[in-house]
């Protein structure tokens, strides 16, 4: 259950194919450089039945407040406004982002364990994998 990992902080340790993933979303060069350069810290917390997933970095801070299965408005780090739904499947947060202006659908899975959060994201046929490691 993902709730076993509430309040833990995980920092980006490795990133694979993230530049290609951002290109597929149409993210411009300058934002891609920032996205590739930063090592965000993620933390999941929960208040009653609402989760908060925060990602902090020197470039952007993103705070997602959601109830499982309930669609919400989200602004992505590259400034697109999308409709997002996050469901909880065991240790995994499964997010689907729909971008009404491009019609693109992005899927992001975040799997929490004691040691790490494995983030696998895909759009079109491009997949990126980012591993966040627990902070001491
Ligand atoms: C992460 C990256 C999550 C990215 C997933 C979807 C957003 C789409 C495109 C990213 C565009 C720009 C990337 C800029 C910064 C990335 C990290 C900022 C997080 C605070 O959460 O690992």
PDB file of C-alpha atoms and ligand atoms in Angstrom:
ATOM      1  CA  UNK A   1       0.000   0.000   0.000  1.00  0.00           C
ATOM      2  CA  UNK A   2       1.401   3.366  -1.019  1.00  0.00           C
ATOM      3  CA  UNK A   3       0.398   4.848   2.362  1.00  0.00           C
ATOM      4  CA  UNK A   4       3.316   2.974   3.964  1.00  0.00           C
ATOM      5  CA  UNK A   5       5.558   5.505   2.234  1.00  0.00           C
ATOM      6  CA  UNK A   6       3.848   8.726   3.259  1.00  0.00           C
ATOM      7  CA  UNK A   7       6.127  11.483   4.519  1.00  0.00           C
ATOM      8  CA  UNK A   8       9.317  10.045   3.014  1.00  0.00           C
ATOM      9  CA  UNK A   9      11.533  12.135   0.773  1.00  0.00           C
ATOM     10  CA  UNK A  10      13.093  10.734  -2.380  1.00  0.00           C
ATOM     11  CA  UNK A  11      15.630  12.528  -4.571  1.00  0.00           C
ATOM     12  CA  UNK A  12      16.228  11.964  -8.259  1.00  0.00           C
ATOM     13  CA  UNK A  13      19.196   9.601  -8.748  1.00  0.00           C
ATOM     14  CA  UNK A  14      18.953   8.540 -12.393  1.00  0.00           C
ATOM     15  CA  UNK A  15      17.041   9.500 -15.499  1.00  0.00           C
ATOM     16  CA  UNK A  16      16.766   7.693 -18.814  1.00  0.00           C
ATOM     17  CA  UNK A  17      15.314   9.044 -22.056  1.00  0.00           C
ATOM     18  CA  UNK A  18      13.749  12.065 -20.340  1.00  0.00           C
ATOM     19  CA  UNK A  19      14.940  14.456 -23.065  1.00  0.00           C
ATOM     20  CA  UNK A  20      13.226  12.362 -25.777  1.00  0.00           C
ATOM     21  CA  UNK A  21      10.093  12.238 -23.637  1.00  0.00           C
ATOM     22  CA  UNK A  22      10.054  16.031 -23.279  1.00  0.00           C
ATOM     23  CA  UNK A  23      10.698  16.439 -27.040  1.00  0.00           C
ATOM     24  CA  UNK A  24       7.673  14.226 -27.753  1.00  0.00           C
ATOM     25  CA  UNK A  25       5.610  16.631 -25.643  1.00  0.00           C
ATOM     26  CA  UNK A  26       6.898  19.595 -27.646  1.00  0.00           C
ATOM     27  CA  UNK A  27       8.904  21.068 -24.735  1.00  0.00           C
ATOM     28  CA  UNK A  28      11.340  23.747 -25.950  1.00  0.00           C
ATOM     29  CA  UNK A  29      15.125  23.589 -25.649  1.00  0.00           C
ATOM     30  CA  UNK A  30      15.554  25.943 -22.688  1.00  0.00           C
ATOM     31  CA  UNK A  31      12.957  24.168 -20.534  1.00  0.00           C
ATOM     32  CA  UNK A  32      14.377  20.781 -21.538  1.00  0.00           C
ATOM     33  CA  UNK A  33      17.831  21.893 -20.401  1.00  0.00           C
ATOM     34  CA  UNK A  34      16.410  22.916 -17.026  1.00  0.00           C
ATOM     35  CA  UNK A  35      14.392  19.695 -16.784  1.00  0.00           C
ATOM     36  CA  UNK A  36      17.479  17.611 -17.522  1.00  0.00           C
ATOM     37  CA  UNK A  37      19.665  19.554 -15.078  1.00  0.00           C
ATOM     38  CA  UNK A  38      17.588  19.437 -11.890  1.00  0.00           C
ATOM     39  CA  UNK A  39      17.272  16.649  -9.307  1.00  0.00           C
ATOM     40  CA  UNK A  40      13.853  17.148  -7.733  1.00  0.00           C
ATOM     41  CA  UNK A  41      12.803  15.783  -4.345  1.00  0.00           C
ATOM     42  CA  UNK A  42       9.387  14.114  -4.175  1.00  0.00           C
ATOM     43  CA  UNK A  43       7.199  13.519  -1.144  1.00  0.00           C
ATOM     44  CA  UNK A  44       3.728  12.032  -0.780  1.00  0.00           C
ATOM     45  CA  UNK A  45       1.496  13.072   2.101  1.00  0.00           C
ATOM     46  CA  UNK A  46      -2.190  12.527   2.866  1.00  0.00           C
ATOM     47  CA  UNK A  47      -4.910  14.388   4.702  1.00  0.00           C
ATOM     48  CA  UNK A  48      -8.153  12.444   5.159  1.00  0.00           C
ATOM     49  CA  UNK A  49      -8.763  11.036   1.662  1.00  0.00           C
ATOM     50  CA  UNK A  50      -6.774  13.681  -0.225  1.00  0.00           C
ATOM     51  CA  UNK A  51      -3.171  13.033  -1.219  1.00  0.00           C
ATOM     52  CA  UNK A  52      -0.534  15.686  -1.879  1.00  0.00           C
ATOM     53  CA  UNK A  53       2.365  14.800  -4.166  1.00  0.00           C
ATOM     54  CA  UNK A  54       5.035  17.471  -4.128  1.00  0.00           C
ATOM     55  CA  UNK A  55       8.083  17.728  -6.363  1.00  0.00           C
ATOM     56  CA  UNK A  56      10.587  20.391  -5.402  1.00  0.00           C
ATOM     57  CA  UNK A  57      13.519  21.602  -7.428  1.00  0.00           C
ATOM     58  CA  UNK A  58      15.476  24.784  -8.049  1.00  0.00           C
ATOM     59  CA  UNK A  59      13.632  25.105 -11.391  1.00  0.00           C
ATOM     60  CA  UNK A  60       9.998  24.443 -10.430  1.00  0.00           C
ATOM     61  CA  UNK A  61       7.950  23.257  -7.500  1.00  0.00           C
ATOM     62  CA  UNK A  62       4.936  21.172  -8.418  1.00  0.00           C
ATOM     63  CA  UNK A  63       2.246  20.336  -5.864  1.00  0.00           C
ATOM     64  CA  UNK A  64      -0.510  17.946  -6.926  1.00  0.00           C
ATOM     65  CA  UNK A  65      -3.508  17.580  -4.654  1.00  0.00           C
ATOM     66  CA  UNK A  66      -5.776  14.742  -5.651  1.00  0.00           C
ATOM     67  CA  UNK A  67      -8.327  12.210  -4.584  1.00  0.00           C
ATOM     68  CA  UNK A  68      -7.859   8.819  -6.223  1.00  0.00           C
ATOM     69  CA  UNK A  69      -9.895   8.543  -9.425  1.00  0.00           C
ATOM     70  CA  UNK A  70     -11.091  12.161  -9.359  1.00  0.00           C
ATOM     71  CA  UNK A  71     -10.022  14.308 -12.335  1.00  0.00           C
ATOM     72  CA  UNK A  72      -8.275  17.599 -11.530  1.00  0.00           C
ATOM     73  CA  UNK A  73      -6.666  20.494 -13.392  1.00  0.00           C
ATOM     74  CA  UNK A  74      -2.887  20.432 -13.465  1.00  0.00           C
ATOM     75  CA  UNK A  75      -0.248  22.736 -14.861  1.00  0.00           C
ATOM     76  CA  UNK A  76       2.767  20.713 -15.991  1.00  0.00           C
ATOM     77  CA  UNK A  77       6.342  21.954 -15.293  1.00  0.00           C
ATOM     78  CA  UNK A  78       6.530  23.119 -18.920  1.00  0.00           C
ATOM     79  CA  UNK A  79       3.380  25.202 -18.477  1.00  0.00           C
ATOM     80  CA  UNK A  80       0.726  23.114 -20.242  1.00  0.00           C
ATOM     81  CA  UNK A  81      -2.725  22.907 -18.715  1.00  0.00           C
ATOM     82  CA  UNK A  82      -3.897  19.309 -18.582  1.00  0.00           C
ATOM     83  CA  UNK A  83      -6.688  17.239 -17.071  1.00  0.00           C
ATOM     84  CA  UNK A  84      -5.186  14.609 -14.788  1.00  0.00           C
ATOM     85  CA  UNK A  85      -6.500  11.581 -12.947  1.00  0.00           C
ATOM     86  CA  UNK A  86      -4.436   9.581 -10.467  1.00  0.00           C
ATOM     87  CA  UNK A  87      -5.483   6.168  -9.227  1.00  0.00           C
ATOM     88  CA  UNK A  88      -3.783   4.139  -6.509  1.00  0.00           C
ATOM     89  CA  UNK A  89      -2.891   0.540  -7.328  1.00  0.00           C
ATOM     90  CA  UNK A  90      -1.038  -1.000  -4.384  1.00  0.00           C
ATOM     91  CA  UNK A  91       2.317   0.788  -4.217  1.00  0.00           C
ATOM     92  CA  UNK A  92       1.786   2.543  -7.537  1.00  0.00           C
ATOM     93  CA  UNK A  93       0.274   5.914  -8.343  1.00  0.00           C
ATOM     94  CA  UNK A  94      -1.057   5.660 -11.881  1.00  0.00           C
ATOM     95  CA  UNK A  95      -1.528   9.083 -13.504  1.00  0.00           C
ATOM     96  CA  UNK A  96      -3.134   9.875 -16.845  1.00  0.00           C
ATOM     97  CA  UNK A  97      -2.745  13.427 -18.178  1.00  0.00           C
ATOM     98  CA  UNK A  98      -4.875  14.609 -21.080  1.00  0.00           C
ATOM     99  CA  UNK A  99      -3.786  17.723 -22.923  1.00  0.00           C
ATOM    100  CA  UNK A 100      -6.844  19.190 -24.657  1.00  0.00           C
ATOM    101  CA  UNK A 101      -4.780  21.507 -26.867  1.00  0.00           C
ATOM    102  CA  UNK A 102      -2.597  18.784 -28.443  1.00  0.00           C
ATOM    103  CA  UNK A 103      -4.826  15.766 -27.834  1.00  0.00           C
ATOM    104  CA  UNK A 104      -1.800  13.984 -26.318  1.00  0.00           C
ATOM    105  CA  UNK A 105      -2.176  11.555 -23.461  1.00  0.00           C
ATOM    106  CA  UNK A 106       0.699  11.080 -21.013  1.00  0.00           C
ATOM    107  CA  UNK A 107       0.818   8.167 -18.588  1.00  0.00           C
ATOM    108  CA  UNK A 108       3.014   8.359 -15.480  1.00  0.00           C
ATOM    109  CA  UNK A 109       3.438   5.473 -13.034  1.00  0.00           C
ATOM    110  CA  UNK A 110       5.191   6.109  -9.725  1.00  0.00           C
ATOM    111  CA  UNK A 111       5.958   2.953  -7.737  1.00  0.00           C
ATOM    112  CA  UNK A 112       6.959   3.503  -4.108  1.00  0.00           C
ATOM    113  CA  UNK A 113       9.218   1.142  -2.146  1.00  0.00           C
ATOM    114  CA  UNK A 114      11.310   1.585   1.008  1.00  0.00           C
ATOM    115  CA  UNK A 115      14.388   2.473  -1.064  1.00  0.00           C
ATOM    116  CA  UNK A 116      13.108   4.301  -4.101  1.00  0.00           C
ATOM    117  CA  UNK A 117      10.350   5.654  -6.263  1.00  0.00           C
ATOM    118  CA  UNK A 118      10.474   4.321  -9.804  1.00  0.00           C
ATOM    119  CA  UNK A 119       8.809   6.693 -12.230  1.00  0.00           C
ATOM    120  CA  UNK A 120       7.930   5.446 -15.709  1.00  0.00           C
ATOM    121  CA  UNK A 121       6.331   7.957 -18.057  1.00  0.00           C
ATOM    122  CA  UNK A 122       5.231   7.639 -21.639  1.00  0.00           C
ATOM    123  CA  UNK A 123       3.689   9.688 -24.403  1.00  0.00           C
ATOM    124  CA  UNK A 124       3.191   8.580 -27.991  1.00  0.00           C
ATOM    125  CA  UNK A 125       5.690   5.700 -28.248  1.00  0.00           C
ATOM    126  CA  UNK A 126       8.360   7.282 -26.060  1.00  0.00           C
ATOM    127  CA  UNK A 127       9.063   6.041 -22.538  1.00  0.00           C
ATOM    128  CA  UNK A 128      11.325   7.592 -19.913  1.00  0.00           C
ATOM    129  CA  UNK A 129      12.356   6.092 -16.579  1.00  0.00           C
ATOM    130  CA  UNK A 130      13.429   8.106 -13.565  1.00  0.00           C
ATOM    131  CA  UNK A 131      14.596   6.601 -10.271  1.00  0.00           C
ATOM    132  CA  UNK A 132      14.293   8.573  -7.054  1.00  0.00           C
ATOM    133  CA  UNK A 133      16.255   7.292  -4.026  1.00  0.00           C
ATOM    134  CA  UNK A 134      15.243   7.654  -0.381  1.00  0.00           C
ATOM    135  CA  UNK A 135      16.896  10.538   1.426  1.00  0.00           C
ATOM    136  CA  UNK A 136      18.972   9.640   4.456  1.00  0.00           C
TER     137      UNK A 136
HETATM  138  C1  LIG B   1       9.576  14.397 -12.625  1.00  0.00           C
HETATM  139  C2  LIG B   1       9.311  14.725 -14.047  1.00  0.00           C
HETATM  140  C3  LIG B   1       7.855  14.681 -14.311  1.00  0.00           C
HETATM  141  C4  LIG B   1       7.548  15.104 -15.704  1.00  0.00           C
HETATM  142  C5  LIG B   1       6.312  14.517 -16.145  1.00  0.00           C
HETATM  143  C6  LIG B   1       5.450  15.169 -16.866  1.00  0.00           C
HETATM  144  C7  LIG B   1       5.677  16.604 -17.197  1.00  0.00           C
HETATM  145  C8  LIG B   1       5.957  16.798 -18.639  1.00  0.00           C
HETATM  146  C9  LIG B   1       7.020  17.368 -19.131  1.00  0.00           C
HETATM  147  C10 LIG B   1       8.123  17.885 -18.295  1.00  0.00           C
HETATM  148  C11 LIG B   1       8.562  19.221 -18.784  1.00  0.00           C
HETATM  149  C12 LIG B   1       9.568  19.864 -18.251  1.00  0.00           C
HETATM  150  C13 LIG B   1      10.427  19.255 -17.197  1.00  0.00           C
HETATM  151  C14 LIG B   1      10.926  20.234 -16.238  1.00  0.00           C
HETATM  152  C15 LIG B   1      11.229  19.875 -14.997  1.00  0.00           C
HETATM  153  C16 LIG B   1      11.117  18.496 -14.517  1.00  0.00           C
HETATM  154  C17 LIG B   1      11.116  18.372 -13.049  1.00  0.00           C
HETATM  155  C18 LIG B   1      10.304  19.359 -12.328  1.00  0.00           C
HETATM  156  C19 LIG B   1       9.647  18.754 -11.148  1.00  0.00           C
HETATM  157  C20 LIG B   1       9.639  19.700  -9.997  1.00  0.00           C
HETATM  158  O1  LIG B   1       8.757  14.731 -11.756  1.00  0.00           O
HETATM  159  O2  LIG B   1      10.611  13.766 -12.350  1.00  0.00           O
END
